[in-house]
Short mmCIF file of C-alpha atoms in Angstrom, two decimals:
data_model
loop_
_atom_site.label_atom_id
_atom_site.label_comp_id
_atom_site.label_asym_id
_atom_site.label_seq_id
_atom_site.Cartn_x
_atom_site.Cartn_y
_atom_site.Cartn_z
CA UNK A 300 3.62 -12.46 12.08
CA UNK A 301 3.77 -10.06 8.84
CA UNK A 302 0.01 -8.96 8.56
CA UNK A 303 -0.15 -6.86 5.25
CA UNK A 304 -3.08 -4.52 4.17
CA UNK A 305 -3.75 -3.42 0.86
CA UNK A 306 -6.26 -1.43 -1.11
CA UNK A 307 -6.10 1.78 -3.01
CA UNK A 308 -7.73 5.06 -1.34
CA UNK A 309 -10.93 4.90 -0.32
CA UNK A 310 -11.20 1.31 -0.35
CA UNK A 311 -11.63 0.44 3.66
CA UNK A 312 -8.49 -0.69 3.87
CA UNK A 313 -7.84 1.73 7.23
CA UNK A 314 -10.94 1.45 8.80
CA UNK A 315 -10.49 -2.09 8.89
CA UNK A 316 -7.01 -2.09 10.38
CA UNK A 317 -8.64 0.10 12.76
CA UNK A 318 -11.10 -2.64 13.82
CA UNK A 319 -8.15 -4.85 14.02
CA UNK A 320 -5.83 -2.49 16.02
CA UNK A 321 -8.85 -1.96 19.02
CA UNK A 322 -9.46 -5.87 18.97
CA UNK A 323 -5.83 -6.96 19.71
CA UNK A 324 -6.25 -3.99 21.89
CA UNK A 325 -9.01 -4.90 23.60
CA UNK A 326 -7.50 -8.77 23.86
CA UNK A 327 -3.88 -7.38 24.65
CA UNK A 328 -2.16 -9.10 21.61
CA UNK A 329 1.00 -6.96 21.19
CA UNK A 330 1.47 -5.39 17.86
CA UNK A 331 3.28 -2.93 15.91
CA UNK A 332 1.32 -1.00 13.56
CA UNK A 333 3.18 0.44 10.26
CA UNK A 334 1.27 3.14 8.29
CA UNK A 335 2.66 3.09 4.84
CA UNK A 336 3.40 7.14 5.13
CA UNK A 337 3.43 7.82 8.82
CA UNK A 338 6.05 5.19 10.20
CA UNK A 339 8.56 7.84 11.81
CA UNK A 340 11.76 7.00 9.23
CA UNK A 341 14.47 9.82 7.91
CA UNK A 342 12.10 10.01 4.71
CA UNK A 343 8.89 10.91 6.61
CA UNK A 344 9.24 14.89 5.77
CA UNK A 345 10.03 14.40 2.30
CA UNK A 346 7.41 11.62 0.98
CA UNK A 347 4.86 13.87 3.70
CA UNK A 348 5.58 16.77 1.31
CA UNK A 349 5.44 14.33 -1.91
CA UNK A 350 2.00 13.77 -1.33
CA UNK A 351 0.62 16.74 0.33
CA UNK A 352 -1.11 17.83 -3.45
CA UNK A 353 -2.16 14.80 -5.02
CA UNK A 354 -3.77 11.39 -4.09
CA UNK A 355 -1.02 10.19 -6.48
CA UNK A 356 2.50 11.77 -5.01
CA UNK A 357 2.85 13.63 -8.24
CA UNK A 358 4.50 17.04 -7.03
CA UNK A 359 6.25 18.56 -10.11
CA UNK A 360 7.03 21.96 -8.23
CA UNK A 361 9.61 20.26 -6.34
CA UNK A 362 10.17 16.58 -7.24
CA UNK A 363 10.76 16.56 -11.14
CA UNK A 364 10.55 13.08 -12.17
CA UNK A 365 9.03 10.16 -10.97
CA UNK A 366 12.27 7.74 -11.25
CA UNK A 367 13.44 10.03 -7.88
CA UNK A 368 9.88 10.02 -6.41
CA UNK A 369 10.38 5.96 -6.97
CA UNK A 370 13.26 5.90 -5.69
CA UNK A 371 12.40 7.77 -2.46
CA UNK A 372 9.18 5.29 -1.67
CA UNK A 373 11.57 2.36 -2.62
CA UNK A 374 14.33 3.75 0.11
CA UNK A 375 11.76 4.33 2.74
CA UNK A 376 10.49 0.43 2.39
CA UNK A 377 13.43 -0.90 3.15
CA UNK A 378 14.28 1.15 5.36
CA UNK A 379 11.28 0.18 7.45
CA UNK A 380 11.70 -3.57 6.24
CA UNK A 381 15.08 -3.85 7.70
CA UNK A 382 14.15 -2.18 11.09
CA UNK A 383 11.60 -4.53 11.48
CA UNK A 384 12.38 -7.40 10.02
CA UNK A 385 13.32 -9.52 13.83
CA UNK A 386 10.08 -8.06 15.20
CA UNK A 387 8.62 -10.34 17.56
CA UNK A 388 4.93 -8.81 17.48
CA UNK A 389 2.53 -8.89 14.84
CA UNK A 390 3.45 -6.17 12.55
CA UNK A 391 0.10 -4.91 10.95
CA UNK A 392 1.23 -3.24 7.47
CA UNK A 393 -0.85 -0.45 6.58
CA UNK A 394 -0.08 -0.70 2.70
CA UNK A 395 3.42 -2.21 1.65
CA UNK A 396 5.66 -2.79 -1.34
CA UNK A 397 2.62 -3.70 -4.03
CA UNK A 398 0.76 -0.51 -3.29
CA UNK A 399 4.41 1.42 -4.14
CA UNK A 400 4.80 -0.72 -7.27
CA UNK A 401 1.26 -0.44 -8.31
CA UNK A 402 1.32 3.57 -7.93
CA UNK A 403 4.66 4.22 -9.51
CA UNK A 404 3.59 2.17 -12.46
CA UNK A 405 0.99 4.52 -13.50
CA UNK A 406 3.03 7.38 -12.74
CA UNK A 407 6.35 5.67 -14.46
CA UNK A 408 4.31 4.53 -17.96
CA UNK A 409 3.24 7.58 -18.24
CA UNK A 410 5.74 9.96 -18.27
CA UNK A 411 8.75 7.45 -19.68
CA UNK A 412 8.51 6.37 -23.54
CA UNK A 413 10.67 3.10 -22.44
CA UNK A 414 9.04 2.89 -19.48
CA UNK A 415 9.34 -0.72 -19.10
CA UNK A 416 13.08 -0.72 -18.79
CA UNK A 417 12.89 1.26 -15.64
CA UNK A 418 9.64 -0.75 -14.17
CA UNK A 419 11.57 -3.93 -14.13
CA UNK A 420 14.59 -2.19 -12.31
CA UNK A 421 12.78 -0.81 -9.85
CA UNK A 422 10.17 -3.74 -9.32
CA UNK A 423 13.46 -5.62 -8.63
CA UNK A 424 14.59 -3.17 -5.58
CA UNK A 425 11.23 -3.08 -4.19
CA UNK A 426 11.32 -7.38 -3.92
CA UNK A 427 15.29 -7.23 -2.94
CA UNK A 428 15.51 -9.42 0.50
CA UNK A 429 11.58 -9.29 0.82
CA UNK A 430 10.54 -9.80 4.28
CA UNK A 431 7.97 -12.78 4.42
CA UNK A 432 4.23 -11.94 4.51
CA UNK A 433 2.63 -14.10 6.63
CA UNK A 434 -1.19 -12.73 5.20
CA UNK A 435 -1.53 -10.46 2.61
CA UNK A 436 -4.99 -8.96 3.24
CA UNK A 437 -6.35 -7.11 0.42
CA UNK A 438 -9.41 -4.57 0.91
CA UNK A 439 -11.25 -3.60 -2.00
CA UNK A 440 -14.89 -1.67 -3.26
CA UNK A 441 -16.32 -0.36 -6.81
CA UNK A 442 -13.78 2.05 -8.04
CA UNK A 443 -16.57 4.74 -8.17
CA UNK A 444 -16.94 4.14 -4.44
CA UNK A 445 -12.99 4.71 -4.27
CA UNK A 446 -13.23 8.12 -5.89
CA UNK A 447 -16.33 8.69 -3.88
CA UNK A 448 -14.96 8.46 -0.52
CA UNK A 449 -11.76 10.11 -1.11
CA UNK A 450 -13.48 12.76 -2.89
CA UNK A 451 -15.51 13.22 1.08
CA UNK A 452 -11.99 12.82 2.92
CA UNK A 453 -10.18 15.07 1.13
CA UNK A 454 -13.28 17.64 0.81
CA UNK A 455 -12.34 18.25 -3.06
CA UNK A 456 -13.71 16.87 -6.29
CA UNK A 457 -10.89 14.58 -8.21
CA UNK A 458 -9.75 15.44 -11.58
CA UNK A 459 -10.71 13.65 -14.58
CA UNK A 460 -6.95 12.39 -14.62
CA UNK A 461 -7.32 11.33 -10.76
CA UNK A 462 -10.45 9.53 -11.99
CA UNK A 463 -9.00 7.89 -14.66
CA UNK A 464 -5.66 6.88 -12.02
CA UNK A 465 -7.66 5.36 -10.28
CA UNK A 466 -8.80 2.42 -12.36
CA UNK A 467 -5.05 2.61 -13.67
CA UNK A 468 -3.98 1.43 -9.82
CA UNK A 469 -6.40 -0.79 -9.22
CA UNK A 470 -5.55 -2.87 -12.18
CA UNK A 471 -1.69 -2.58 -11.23
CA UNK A 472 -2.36 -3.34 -7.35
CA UNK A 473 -4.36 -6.31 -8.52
CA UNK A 474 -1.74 -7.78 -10.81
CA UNK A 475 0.30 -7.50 -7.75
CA UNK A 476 -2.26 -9.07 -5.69
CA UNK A 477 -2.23 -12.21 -8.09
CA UNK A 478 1.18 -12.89 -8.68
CA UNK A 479 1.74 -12.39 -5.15
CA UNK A 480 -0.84 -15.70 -4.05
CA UNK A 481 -0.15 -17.72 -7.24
CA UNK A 482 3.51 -16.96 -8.32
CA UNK A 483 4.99 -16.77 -4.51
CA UNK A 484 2.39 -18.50 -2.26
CA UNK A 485 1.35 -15.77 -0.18
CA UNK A 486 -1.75 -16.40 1.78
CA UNK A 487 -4.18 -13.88 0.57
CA UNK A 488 -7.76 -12.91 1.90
CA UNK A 489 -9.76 -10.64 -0.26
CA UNK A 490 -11.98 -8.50 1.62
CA UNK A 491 -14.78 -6.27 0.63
CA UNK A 492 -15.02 -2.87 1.57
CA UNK A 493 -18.42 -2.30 2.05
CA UNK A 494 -18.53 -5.17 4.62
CA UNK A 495 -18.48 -4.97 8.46
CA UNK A 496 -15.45 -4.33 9.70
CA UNK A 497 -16.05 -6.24 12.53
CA UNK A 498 -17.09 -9.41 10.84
CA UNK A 499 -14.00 -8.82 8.42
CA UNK A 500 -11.88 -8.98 11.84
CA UNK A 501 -13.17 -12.11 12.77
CA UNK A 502 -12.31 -13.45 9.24
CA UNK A 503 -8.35 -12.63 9.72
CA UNK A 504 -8.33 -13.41 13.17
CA UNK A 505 -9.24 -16.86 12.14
CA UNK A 506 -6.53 -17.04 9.96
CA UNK A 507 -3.98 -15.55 12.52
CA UNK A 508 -5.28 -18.41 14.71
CA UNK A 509 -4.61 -21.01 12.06
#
């Protein structure tokens, strides 16, 4: 089963996998966890170096537009997808292909005039041969909280274009969200952040069950 987590920094998302993680733990379900960044794949030093600057893998020093950067995060999830795509286990998704498309957007519409053109390309490779997502699980708090608690884990005040990215993403991830449960039938749970993580377990495990 294809367990996917989204939700834009700060929003729970990982603490909640977390929870998830020590219950199967704790009741031996096997599982493979993928963390959208951290999955050891040929790509890991390069996207690790991407992002090492900016919540929003904009590193002009070395990578000079964001159609490479795009393409780099569109290589690396498929990459994964294939290697993974006969797993027997759960597979718990620490962010997937909505969180790429709903980052690069903001980064792609900004710095293209015909931006579009490109968007739809690219949106296109992300959703080539899709794995199927058994539950899209999507984590989410006040965007202010978002800022907030990134701000704490990365011990640094956001800019006021961070700030303003970050309402940018969570209107693109959302988008995502919805065409992803109405267009394509995805079961979706929306979760709140700012809710036990414990009692949010016990909401998806209820819908593993079923």
């Amino acid at each position: 089963m294809n367990i996917v987590f989204e939700g834009i920094n700060g929003s729970g998302k990982t603490t909640l996998i977390n929870a998830l993680k020590e219950d199967f733990n704790q009741n031996q379900t096997p599982y493979t966890y993928v963390s959208d960044l951290k999955f050891d794949t040929p790509l890991k030093p390069v996207l690790e170096m991407m992002v090492k600057d900016s919540v929003f893998a904009e590193l002009k020093k070395d990578f000079k537009t964001s159609i490479f950067e795009s393409l780099v995060f569109a290589a690396n999830h498929h990459y994964i997808q294939e290697l993974l795509r006969h797993e027997k286990n759960h597979v718990i998704y620490d962010r997937d292909y909505i969180s790429v498309l709903g980052y690069q957007k903001g980064i792609i519409e900004k710095e293209y005039i015909d931006w579009e053109k490109f968007y739809k390309a690219f949106r296109e490779i992300m959703l080539f041969e899709l794995k199927r997502t058994d539950l899209l699980i999507y984590v989410s708090v006040p965007t202010e909280e978002n800022i907030k608690r990134t701000e704490k884990r990365d011990n640094r005040i956001c800019t006021t274009e961070e700030k303003r990215m970050f309402e940018v993403l969570k209107n693109n991830v959302e988008e995502e969200i919805y065409i992803a449960k109405h267009d394509y039938n995805i079961p979706t749970l929306l979760l709140s952040g700012l809710d036990n993580p414990k009692e949010n377990v016990s909401k998806i495990k209820k819908l593993i069950k079923g």
